[in-house]
Coordinates of C-alpha atoms in Angstrom, one line a residue:
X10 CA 0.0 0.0 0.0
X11 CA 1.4 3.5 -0.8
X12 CA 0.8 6.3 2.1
X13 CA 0.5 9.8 1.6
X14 CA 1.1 11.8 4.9
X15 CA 0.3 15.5 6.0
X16 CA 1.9 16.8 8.8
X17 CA 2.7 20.5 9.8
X18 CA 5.8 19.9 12.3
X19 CA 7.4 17.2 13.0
X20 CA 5.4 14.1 11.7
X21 CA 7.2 11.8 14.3
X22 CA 4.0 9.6 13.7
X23 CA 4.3 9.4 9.8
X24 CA 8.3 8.9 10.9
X25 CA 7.2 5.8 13.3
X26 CA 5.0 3.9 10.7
X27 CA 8.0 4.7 7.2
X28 CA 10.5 3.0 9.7
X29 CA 7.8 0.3 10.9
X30 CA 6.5 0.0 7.1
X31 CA 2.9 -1.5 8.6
X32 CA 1.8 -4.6 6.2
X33 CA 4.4 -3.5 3.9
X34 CA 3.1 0.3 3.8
X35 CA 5.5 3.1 2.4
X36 CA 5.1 6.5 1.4
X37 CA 4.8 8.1 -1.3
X38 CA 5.1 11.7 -0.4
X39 CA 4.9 13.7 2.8
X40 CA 3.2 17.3 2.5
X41 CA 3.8 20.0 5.1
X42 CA 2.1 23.6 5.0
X43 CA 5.2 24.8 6.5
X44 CA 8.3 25.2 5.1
X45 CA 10.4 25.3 8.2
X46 CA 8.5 22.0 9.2
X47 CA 11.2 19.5 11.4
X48 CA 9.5 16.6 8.9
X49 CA 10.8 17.8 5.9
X50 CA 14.5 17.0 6.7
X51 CA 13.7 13.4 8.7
X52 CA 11.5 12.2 5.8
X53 CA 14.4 13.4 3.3
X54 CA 16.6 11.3 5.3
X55 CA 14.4 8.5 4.7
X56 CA 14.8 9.4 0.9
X57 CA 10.5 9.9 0.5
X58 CA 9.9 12.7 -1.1
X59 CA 7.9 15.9 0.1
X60 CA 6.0 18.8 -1.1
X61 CA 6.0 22.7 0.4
X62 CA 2.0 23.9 -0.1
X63 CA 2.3 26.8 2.7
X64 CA -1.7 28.8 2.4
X65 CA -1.4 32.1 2.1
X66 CA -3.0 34.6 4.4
X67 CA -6.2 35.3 2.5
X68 CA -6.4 32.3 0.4
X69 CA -9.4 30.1 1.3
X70 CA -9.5 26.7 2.7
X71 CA -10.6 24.9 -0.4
X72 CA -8.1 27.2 -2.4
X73 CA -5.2 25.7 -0.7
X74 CA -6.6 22.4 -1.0
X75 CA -7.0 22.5 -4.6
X76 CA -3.0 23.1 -4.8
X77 CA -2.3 20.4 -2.0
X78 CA -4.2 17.9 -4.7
X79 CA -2.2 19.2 -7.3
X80 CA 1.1 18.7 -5.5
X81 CA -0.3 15.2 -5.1
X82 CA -1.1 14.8 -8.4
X83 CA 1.9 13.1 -9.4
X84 CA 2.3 10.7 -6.8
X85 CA 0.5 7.2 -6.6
X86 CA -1.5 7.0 -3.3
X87 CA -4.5 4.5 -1.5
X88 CA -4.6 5.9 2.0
X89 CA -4.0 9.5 3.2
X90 CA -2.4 9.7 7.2
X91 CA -2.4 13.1 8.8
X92 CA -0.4 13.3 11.8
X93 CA -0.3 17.4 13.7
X94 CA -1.8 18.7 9.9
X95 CA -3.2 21.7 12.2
X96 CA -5.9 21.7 9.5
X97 CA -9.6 21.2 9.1
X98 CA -10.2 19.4 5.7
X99 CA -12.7 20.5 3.4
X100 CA -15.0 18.2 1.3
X101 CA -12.9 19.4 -1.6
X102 CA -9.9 17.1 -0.2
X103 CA -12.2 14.4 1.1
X104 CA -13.9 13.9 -2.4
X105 CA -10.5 13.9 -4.2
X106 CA -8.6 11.5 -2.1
X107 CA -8.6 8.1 -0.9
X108 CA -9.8 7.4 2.8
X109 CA -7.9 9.7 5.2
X110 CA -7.0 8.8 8.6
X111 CA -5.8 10.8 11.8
X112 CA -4.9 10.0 15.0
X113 CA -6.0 11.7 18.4
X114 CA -4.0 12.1 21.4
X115 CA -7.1 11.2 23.6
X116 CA -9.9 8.1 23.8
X117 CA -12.6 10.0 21.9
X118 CA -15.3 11.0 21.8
X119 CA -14.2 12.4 25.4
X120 CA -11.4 16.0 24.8
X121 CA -11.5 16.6 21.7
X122 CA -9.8 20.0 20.3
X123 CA -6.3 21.0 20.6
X124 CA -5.7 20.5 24.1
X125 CA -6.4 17.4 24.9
X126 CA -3.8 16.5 27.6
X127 CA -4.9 19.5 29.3
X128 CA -8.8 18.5 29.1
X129 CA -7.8 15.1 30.5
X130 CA -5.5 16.4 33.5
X131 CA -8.5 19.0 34.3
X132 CA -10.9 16.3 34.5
X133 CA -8.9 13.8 36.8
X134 CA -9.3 10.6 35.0
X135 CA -7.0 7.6 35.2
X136 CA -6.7 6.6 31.8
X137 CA -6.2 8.3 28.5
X138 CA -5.0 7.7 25.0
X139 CA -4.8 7.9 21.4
X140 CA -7.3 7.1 18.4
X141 CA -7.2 6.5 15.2
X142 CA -10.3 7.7 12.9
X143 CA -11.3 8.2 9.7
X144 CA -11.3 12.3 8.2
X145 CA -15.1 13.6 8.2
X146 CA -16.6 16.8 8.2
X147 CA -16.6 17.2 11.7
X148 CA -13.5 17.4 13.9
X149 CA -12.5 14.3 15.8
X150 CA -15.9 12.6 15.1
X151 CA -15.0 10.3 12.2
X152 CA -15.4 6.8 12.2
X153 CA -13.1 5.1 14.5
X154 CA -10.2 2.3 13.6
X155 CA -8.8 1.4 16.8
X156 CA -8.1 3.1 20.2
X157 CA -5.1 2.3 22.4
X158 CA -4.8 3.5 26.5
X159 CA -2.3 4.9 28.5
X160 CA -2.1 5.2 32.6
X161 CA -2.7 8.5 34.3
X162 CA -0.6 9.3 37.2
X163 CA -1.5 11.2 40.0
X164 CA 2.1 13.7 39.1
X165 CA 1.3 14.2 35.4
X166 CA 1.8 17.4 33.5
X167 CA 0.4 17.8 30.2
X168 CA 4.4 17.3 28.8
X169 CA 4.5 14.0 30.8
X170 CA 1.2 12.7 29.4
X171 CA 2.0 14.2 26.1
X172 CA 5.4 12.1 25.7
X173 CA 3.4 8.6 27.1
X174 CA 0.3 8.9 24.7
X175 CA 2.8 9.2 21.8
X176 CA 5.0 6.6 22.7
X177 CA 2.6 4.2 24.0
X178 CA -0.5 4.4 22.0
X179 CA 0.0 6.6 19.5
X180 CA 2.8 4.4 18.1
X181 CA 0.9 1.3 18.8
X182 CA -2.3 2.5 17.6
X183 CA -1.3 4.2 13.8
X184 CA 0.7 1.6 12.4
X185 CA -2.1 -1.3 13.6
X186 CA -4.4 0.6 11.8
X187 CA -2.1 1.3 8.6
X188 CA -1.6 -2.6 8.8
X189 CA -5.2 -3.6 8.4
X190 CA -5.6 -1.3 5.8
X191 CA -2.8 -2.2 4.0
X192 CA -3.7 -6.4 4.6
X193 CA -7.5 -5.4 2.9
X194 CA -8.6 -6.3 6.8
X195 CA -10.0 -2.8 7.2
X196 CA -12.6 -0.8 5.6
X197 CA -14.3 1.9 5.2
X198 CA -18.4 1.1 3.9
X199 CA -20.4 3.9 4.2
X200 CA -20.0 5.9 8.2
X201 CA -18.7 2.9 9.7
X202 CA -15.0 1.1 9.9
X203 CA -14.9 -2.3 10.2
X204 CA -12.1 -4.8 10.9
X205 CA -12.5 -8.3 9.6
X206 CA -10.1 -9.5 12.0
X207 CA -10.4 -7.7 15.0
X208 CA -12.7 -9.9 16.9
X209 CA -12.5 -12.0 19.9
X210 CA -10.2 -14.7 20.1
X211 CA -8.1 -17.0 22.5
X212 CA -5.2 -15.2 20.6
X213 CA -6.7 -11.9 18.8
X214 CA -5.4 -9.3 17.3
X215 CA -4.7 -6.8 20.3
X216 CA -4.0 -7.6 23.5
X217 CA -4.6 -5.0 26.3
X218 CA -3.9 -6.1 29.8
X219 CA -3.9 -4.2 32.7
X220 CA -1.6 -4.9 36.2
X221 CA -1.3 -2.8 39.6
X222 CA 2.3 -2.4 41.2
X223 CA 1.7 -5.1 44.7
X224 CA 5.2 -5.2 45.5
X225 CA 8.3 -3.2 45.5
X226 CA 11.8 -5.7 45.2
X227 CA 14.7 -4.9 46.8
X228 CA 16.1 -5.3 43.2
X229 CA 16.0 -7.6 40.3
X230 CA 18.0 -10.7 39.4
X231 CA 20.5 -8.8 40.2
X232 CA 21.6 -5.9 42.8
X233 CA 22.2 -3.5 40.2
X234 CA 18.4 -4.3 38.4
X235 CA 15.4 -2.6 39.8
X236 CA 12.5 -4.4 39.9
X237 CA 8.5 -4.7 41.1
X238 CA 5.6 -7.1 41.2
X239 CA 2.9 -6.6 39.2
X240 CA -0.8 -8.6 39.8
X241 CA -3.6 -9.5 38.4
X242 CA -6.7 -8.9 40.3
X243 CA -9.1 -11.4 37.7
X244 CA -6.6 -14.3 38.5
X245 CA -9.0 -16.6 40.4
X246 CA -5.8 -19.5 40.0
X247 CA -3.6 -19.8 43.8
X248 CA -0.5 -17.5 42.8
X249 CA 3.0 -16.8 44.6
X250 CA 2.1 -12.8 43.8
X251 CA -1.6 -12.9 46.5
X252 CA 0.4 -15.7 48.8
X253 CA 0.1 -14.4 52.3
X254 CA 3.2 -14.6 54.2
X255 CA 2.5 -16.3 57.2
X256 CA 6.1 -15.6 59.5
X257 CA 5.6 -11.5 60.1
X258 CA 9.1 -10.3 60.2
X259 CA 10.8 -12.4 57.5
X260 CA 12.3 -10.5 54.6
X261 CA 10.2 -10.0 51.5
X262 CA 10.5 -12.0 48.6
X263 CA 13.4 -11.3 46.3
X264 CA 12.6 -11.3 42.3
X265 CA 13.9 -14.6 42.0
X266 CA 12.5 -16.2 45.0
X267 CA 9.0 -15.2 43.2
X268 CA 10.1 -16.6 39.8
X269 CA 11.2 -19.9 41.5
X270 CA 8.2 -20.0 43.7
X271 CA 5.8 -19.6 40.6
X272 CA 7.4 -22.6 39.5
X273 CA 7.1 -24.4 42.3
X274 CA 3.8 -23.6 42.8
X275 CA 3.2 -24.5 38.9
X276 CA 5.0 -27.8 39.2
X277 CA 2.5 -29.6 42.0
X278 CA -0.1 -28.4 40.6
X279 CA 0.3 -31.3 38.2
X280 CA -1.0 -34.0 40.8
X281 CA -3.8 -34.9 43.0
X282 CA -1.9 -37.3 45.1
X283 CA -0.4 -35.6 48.3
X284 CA 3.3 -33.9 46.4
X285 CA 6.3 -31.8 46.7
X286 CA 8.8 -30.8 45.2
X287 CA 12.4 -29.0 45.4
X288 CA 13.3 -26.3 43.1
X289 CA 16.3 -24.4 42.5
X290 CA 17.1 -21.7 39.6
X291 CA 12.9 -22.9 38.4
X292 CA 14.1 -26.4 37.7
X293 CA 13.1 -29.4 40.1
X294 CA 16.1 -30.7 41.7
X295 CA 13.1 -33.5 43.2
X296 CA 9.8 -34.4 43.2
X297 CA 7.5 -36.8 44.4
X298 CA 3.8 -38.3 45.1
X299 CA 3.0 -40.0 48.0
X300 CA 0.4 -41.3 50.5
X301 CA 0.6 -38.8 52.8
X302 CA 2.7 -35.3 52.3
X303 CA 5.8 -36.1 54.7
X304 CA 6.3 -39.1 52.6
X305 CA 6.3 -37.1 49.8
X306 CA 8.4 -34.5 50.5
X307 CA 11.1 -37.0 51.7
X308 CA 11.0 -38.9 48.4
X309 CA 11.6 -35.3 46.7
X310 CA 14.3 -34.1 48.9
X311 CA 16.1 -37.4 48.6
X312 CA 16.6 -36.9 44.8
X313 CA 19.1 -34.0 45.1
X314 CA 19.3 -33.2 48.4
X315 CA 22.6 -31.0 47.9
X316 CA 20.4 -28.6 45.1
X317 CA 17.6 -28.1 47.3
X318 CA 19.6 -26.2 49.6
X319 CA 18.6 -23.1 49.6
X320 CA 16.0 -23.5 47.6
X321 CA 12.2 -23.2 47.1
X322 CA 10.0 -26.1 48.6
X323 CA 5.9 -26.3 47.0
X324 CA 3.4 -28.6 48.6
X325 CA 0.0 -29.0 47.2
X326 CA -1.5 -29.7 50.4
X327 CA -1.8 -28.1 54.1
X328 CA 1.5 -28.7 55.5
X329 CA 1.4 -30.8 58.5
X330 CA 3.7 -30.5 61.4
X331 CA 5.7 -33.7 60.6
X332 CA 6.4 -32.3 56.9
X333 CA 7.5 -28.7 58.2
X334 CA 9.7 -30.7 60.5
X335 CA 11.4 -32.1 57.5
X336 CA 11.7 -29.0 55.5
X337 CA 13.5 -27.4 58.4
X338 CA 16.2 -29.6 58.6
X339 CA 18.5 -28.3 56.0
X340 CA 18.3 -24.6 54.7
X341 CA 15.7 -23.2 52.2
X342 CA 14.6 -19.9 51.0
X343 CA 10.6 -20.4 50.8
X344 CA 7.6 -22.9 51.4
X345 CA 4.6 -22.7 49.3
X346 CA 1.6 -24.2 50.2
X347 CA -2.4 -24.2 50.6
X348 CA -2.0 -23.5 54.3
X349 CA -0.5 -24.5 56.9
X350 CA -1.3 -26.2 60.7
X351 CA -0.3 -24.3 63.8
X352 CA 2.1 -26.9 64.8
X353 CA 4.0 -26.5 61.3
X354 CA 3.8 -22.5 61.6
X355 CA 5.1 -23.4 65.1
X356 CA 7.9 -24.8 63.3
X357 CA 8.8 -23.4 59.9
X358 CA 8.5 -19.6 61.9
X359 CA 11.6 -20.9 64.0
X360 CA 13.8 -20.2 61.3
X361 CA 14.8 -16.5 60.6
X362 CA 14.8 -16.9 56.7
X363 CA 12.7 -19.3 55.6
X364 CA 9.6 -17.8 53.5
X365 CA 6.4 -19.1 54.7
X366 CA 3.8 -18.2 51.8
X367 CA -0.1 -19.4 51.9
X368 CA -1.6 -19.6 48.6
X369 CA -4.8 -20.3 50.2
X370 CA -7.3 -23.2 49.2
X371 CA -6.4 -26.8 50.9
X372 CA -5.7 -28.4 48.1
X373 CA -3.9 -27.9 45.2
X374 CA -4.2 -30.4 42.1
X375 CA -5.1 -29.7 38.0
X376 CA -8.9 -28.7 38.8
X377 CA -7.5 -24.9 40.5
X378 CA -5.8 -24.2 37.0
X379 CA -7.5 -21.2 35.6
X380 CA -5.1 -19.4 33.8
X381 CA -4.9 -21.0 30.2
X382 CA -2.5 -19.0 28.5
X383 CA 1.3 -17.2 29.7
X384 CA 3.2 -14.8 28.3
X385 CA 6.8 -13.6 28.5
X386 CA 8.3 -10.0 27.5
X387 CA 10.7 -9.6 24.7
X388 CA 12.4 -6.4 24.1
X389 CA 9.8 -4.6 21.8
X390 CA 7.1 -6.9 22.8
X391 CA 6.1 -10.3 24.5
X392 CA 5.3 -14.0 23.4
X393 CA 1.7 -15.5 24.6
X394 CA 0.9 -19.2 24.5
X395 CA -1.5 -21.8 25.3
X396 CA -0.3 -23.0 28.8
X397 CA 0.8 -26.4 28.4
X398 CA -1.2 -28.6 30.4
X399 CA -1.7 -31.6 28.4
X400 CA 0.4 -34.8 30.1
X401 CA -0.4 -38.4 28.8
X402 CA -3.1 -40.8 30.5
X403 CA -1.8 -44.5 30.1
X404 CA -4.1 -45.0 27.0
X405 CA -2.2 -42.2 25.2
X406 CA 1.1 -44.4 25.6
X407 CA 2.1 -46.3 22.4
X408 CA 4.5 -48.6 23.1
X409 CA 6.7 -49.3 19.9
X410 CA 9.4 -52.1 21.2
X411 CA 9.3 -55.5 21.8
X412 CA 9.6 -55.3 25.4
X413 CA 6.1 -54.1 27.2
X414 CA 6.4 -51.8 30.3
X415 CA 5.0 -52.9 33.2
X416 CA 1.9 -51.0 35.1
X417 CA 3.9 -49.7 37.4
X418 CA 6.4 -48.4 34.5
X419 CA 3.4 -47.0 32.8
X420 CA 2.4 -45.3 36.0
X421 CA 5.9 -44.0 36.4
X422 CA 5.9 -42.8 32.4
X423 CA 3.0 -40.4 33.4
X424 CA 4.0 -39.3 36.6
X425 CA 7.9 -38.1 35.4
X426 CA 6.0 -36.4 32.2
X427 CA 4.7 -34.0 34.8
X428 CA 7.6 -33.5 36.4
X429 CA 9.3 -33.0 32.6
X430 CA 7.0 -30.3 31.9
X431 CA 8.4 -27.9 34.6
X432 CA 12.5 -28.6 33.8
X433 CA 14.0 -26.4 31.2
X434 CA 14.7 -28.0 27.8
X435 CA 16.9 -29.9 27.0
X436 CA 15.3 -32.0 29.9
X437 CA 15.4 -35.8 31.4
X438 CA 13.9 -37.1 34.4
X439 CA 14.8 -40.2 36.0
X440 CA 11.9 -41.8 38.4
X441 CA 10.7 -44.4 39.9
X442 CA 7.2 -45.3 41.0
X443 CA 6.0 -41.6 41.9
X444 CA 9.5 -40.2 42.8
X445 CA 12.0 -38.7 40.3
X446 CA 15.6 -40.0 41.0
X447 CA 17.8 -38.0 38.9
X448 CA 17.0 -34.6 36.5
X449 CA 19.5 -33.2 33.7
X450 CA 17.9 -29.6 32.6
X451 CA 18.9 -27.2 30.3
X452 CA 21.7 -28.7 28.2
X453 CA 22.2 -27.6 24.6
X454 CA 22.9 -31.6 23.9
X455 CA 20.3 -34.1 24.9
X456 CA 22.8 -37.3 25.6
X457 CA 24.1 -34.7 27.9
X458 CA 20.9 -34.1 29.6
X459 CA 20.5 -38.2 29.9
X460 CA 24.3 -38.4 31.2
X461 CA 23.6 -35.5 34.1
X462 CA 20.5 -37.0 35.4
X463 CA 22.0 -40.4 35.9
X464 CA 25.2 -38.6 37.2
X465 CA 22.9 -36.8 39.3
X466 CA 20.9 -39.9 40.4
X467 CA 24.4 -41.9 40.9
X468 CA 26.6 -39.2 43.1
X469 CA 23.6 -37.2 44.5
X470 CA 20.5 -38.9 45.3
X471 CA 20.1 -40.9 48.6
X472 CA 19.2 -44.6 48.7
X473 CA 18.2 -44.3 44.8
X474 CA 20.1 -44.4 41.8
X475 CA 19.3 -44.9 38.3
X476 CA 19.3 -48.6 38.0
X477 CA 15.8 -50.1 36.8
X478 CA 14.7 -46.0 36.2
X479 CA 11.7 -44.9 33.7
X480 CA 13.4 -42.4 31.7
X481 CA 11.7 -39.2 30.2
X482 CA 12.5 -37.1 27.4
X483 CA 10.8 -33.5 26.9
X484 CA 11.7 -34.4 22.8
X485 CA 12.0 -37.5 20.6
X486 CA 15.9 -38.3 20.3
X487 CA 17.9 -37.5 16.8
X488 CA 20.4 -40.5 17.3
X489 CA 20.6 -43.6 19.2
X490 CA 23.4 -42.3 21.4
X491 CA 21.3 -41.3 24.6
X492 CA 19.9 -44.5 24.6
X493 CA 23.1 -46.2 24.9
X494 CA 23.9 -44.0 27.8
X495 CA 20.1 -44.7 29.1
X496 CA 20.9 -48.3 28.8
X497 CA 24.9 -47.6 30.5
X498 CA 23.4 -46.3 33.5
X499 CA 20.3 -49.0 34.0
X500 CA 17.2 -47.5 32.7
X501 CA 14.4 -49.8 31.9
X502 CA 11.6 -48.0 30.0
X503 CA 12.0 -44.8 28.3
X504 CA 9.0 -42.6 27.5
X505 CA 9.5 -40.0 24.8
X506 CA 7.3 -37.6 22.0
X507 CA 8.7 -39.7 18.9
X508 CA 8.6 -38.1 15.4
X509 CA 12.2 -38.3 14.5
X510 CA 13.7 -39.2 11.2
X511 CA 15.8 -41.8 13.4
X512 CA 12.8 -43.4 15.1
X513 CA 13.8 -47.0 13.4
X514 CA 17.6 -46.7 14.8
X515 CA 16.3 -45.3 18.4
X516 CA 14.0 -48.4 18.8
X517 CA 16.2 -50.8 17.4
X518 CA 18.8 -49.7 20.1
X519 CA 16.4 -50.1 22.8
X520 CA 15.3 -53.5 21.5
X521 CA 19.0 -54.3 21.5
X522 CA 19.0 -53.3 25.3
X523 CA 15.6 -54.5 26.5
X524 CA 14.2 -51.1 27.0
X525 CA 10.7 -50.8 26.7
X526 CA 10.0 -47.9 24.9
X527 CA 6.8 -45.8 24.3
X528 CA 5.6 -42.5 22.7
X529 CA 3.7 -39.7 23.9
X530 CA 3.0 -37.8 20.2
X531 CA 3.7 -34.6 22.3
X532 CA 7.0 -33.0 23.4
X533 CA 7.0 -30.8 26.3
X534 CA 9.8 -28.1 25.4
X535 CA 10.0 -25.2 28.3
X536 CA 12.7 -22.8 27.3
X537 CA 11.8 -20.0 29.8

């Protein structure tokens, strides 16, 4: 699509969407009525051309129109974008040209005019904006493409305001509304816009979310990183950032003990069986299902006792006295849990820096999941995805080697792919029956993660090791090499997505060992 643009100053809109090029927009020409205009030299550096149509002091309106059509007369043009054209446009532009947009630094139809920031600081509301409409007859009352808001702080000026509605709607707002022109999703039929696209959806088109500040942070993941908490008041799913903390006194959370904690938290949320789990740097160093939650908790510690020192403990259950017992025998930096007993408060509140945080509810298990999709910032945006809560039931197993896993393996193969889920890729976990014995997370090679976790269930776990194991992979393998090393250090019956090229050679190797082998038809990658 080629743009035409009309500014009277600086244009730094017009500027935004050449360098942003919307749905492969570009202009054509830029037109000032000033001559001293800041726009003309930054579109000149951009190489688009521009026109000079300055209106003389007693020439008419529709006068100086006629010779800002015929300046445009040469250039090839399907959408006009104004941008500070301190101009009202008569019908003798309008008739002449295609569609013409503008953008408003306000949410209209409220302050309209020239002094918009000003209207909005005089009339104390909390949230303003920009819009983008379509040119009409009357000023700022055309039909309207797309809105974008902005926060209004208490200390404001109209400068303040000025600089945030630019920068974060303004610039969000024009070039989303060049775009669907430009991709033939917007259009203009009669007096009203409409947006094929822009409807709702589990992942639409815009995304607005709103969050309050509950927490300053001593600092970041690092001293020199400032940072803050920011919550959700819809979330209705148990969360680390509404967690009461139950030892008054204790320091506050620290950035990461919140990231680690949400992970925790996340991770035995998987089960309905009493579980726990360890977790250091958001990976589990253990976890476990049990008959009753000290039993649990053992079984997880036990897996890498040495990690989960000073690390983040989650229970999806009250914690019980005889549980809190066990936590405080070594060091860690929080609990998490759906309440607590007196007698373990009486405990865990003994030690000076353990965390005690109540996420409320009982009992924690899939059915409190609410919150189906997560995002993550980038610089210059953010990813959103389905939250991945899928894990195999037994009949979603299929076994592809001559050797059969066992019930309890089978058991074993769904339990560890919960645990997989929650340990950054590449991931293995080791288990057996409902515990995990060894985990290798976050290796670039995957027969590295295999040779960690068995190192790890070998040297570090207590009364375990990785002989007779389920192993689980969070992807199918490429080569037959980690399970040679699977089969080196014991492992029985592997569980994995399938879907490689080398399927053949991988199950022929585990034949060749014994393994029983079966796939999932899902990996589980989690690289944040």
């Amino acid at each position: 699509m080629k743009l035409a643009g009309m500014a009277s100053n600086r244009g730094r809109n017009l500027l935004h969407i050449a360098d942003r090029a919307p749905g492969g927009a570009e202009f054509s020409v830029i037109v000032t009525n000033d001559a001293d205009a800041p726009v003309l030299a930054a579109a000149a550096e951009r190489d688009i051309p521009t026109e000079v149509v300055e209106r003389d002091a007693d020439e008419s309106r529709e006068a100086h129109e006629e010779r800002v059509l015929d300046a445009l007369e040469g250039y090839d043009f399907d959408l006009v974008t104004l941008d500070g054209y301190m101009r009202v446009l008569t019908e003798t532009f309008r008739d002449a040209t295609p569609t013409t947009l503008n953008v408003h630094p306000s949410l209209l139809p409220s302050f309209p005019g020239a002094n918009a920031h000003e209207q909005v600081l005089d009339a104390d509301v909390s949230v303003s904006g920009a819009t983008v409409h379509v040119v009409t007859e009357a000023v700022d009352e055309g039909p309207i493409v797309t809105q974008e808001p902005v926060a209004v702080y208490d200390d404001d000026d109209a400068a303040s305001l000025k600089e945030r509605v630019l920068h974060d709607a303004e610039f969000k707002a024009y070039p989303r509304a060049v775009k669907w022109f430009a991709e033939g999703e917007a259009e203009l039929v009669g007096d009203e816009v409409t947006v094929t696209a822009d409807a709702a959806a589990e992942l639409p088109l815009r995304r607005i979310q709103g969050a309050d500040r509950t927490a300053d942070l001593r600092y970041g993941e690092n001293p020199h990183q400032d940072a803050a908490v920011y919550g959700d008041a819809s979330c209705e799913e148990p969360s680390v950032v509404d967690a009461e903390q139950r030892n008054e006194g204790a320091k506050a959370l620290s950035y990461n003990n919140y990231n680690d904690a949400d992970g925790a938290l996340s991770l035995i949320k998987e089960f309905e069986r009493p579980a726990a789990a360890a977790i250091k740097h958001t990976n589990p160093a253990g976890c476990a299902t049990a008959d009753t939650l000290a039993e649990a908790y053992a079984d997880a510690l036990a897996t890498d006792p040495m990690s989960a020192f000073g690390g983040i403990v989650s229970l999806n259950r009250t914690c019980d006295q005889e549980t809190a017992e066990l936590i405080v025998d070594s060091f860690k930096e929080v609990v998490v849990a759906p309440g607590y007993t007196d007698g373990a408060l009486d405990v865990l509140t003994t030690q000076e820096n353990l965390r005690v945080l109540d996420v409320g509810g009982d009992e924690l298990g899939p059915d409190v999941v609410s919150e189906t999709y997560t995002d993550q910032s980038l610089v210059g945006g953010r990813l959103v995805q389905e939250r991945d809560t899928w894990a195999p039931d037994p009949d979603d197993l299929e076994v592809v080697t001559e050797a059969e896993p066992t019930e309890a393996q089978i058991e074993t193969m769904c339990f560890s792919w919960r645990v997989l889920k929650h340990v950054m890729s590449n991931g293995i976990v080791l288990a057996k029956d409902t515990e995990t014995v060894g985990v290798g997370m976050g290796q670039v090679s995957r027969v590295d993660a295999v040779r960690l976790a068995a190192m790890k269930a070998e040297e570090h776990a207590e009364e375990k090791g990785p002989e007779g194991s389920v192993m689980a992979s969070d992807a199918f393998f490429p080569f037959p090499d980690a399970v040679e090393e699977a089969a080196k250090a014991g492992v029985e019956a592997i569980v994995q997505p399938g879907g490689s090229n080398n399927d053949e050679a991988v199950i022929e190797t585990a034949n060749e060992h014994g393994i029983a082998m079966a796939f999932t038809g899902n990996r589980t990658f989690r690289h944040s």
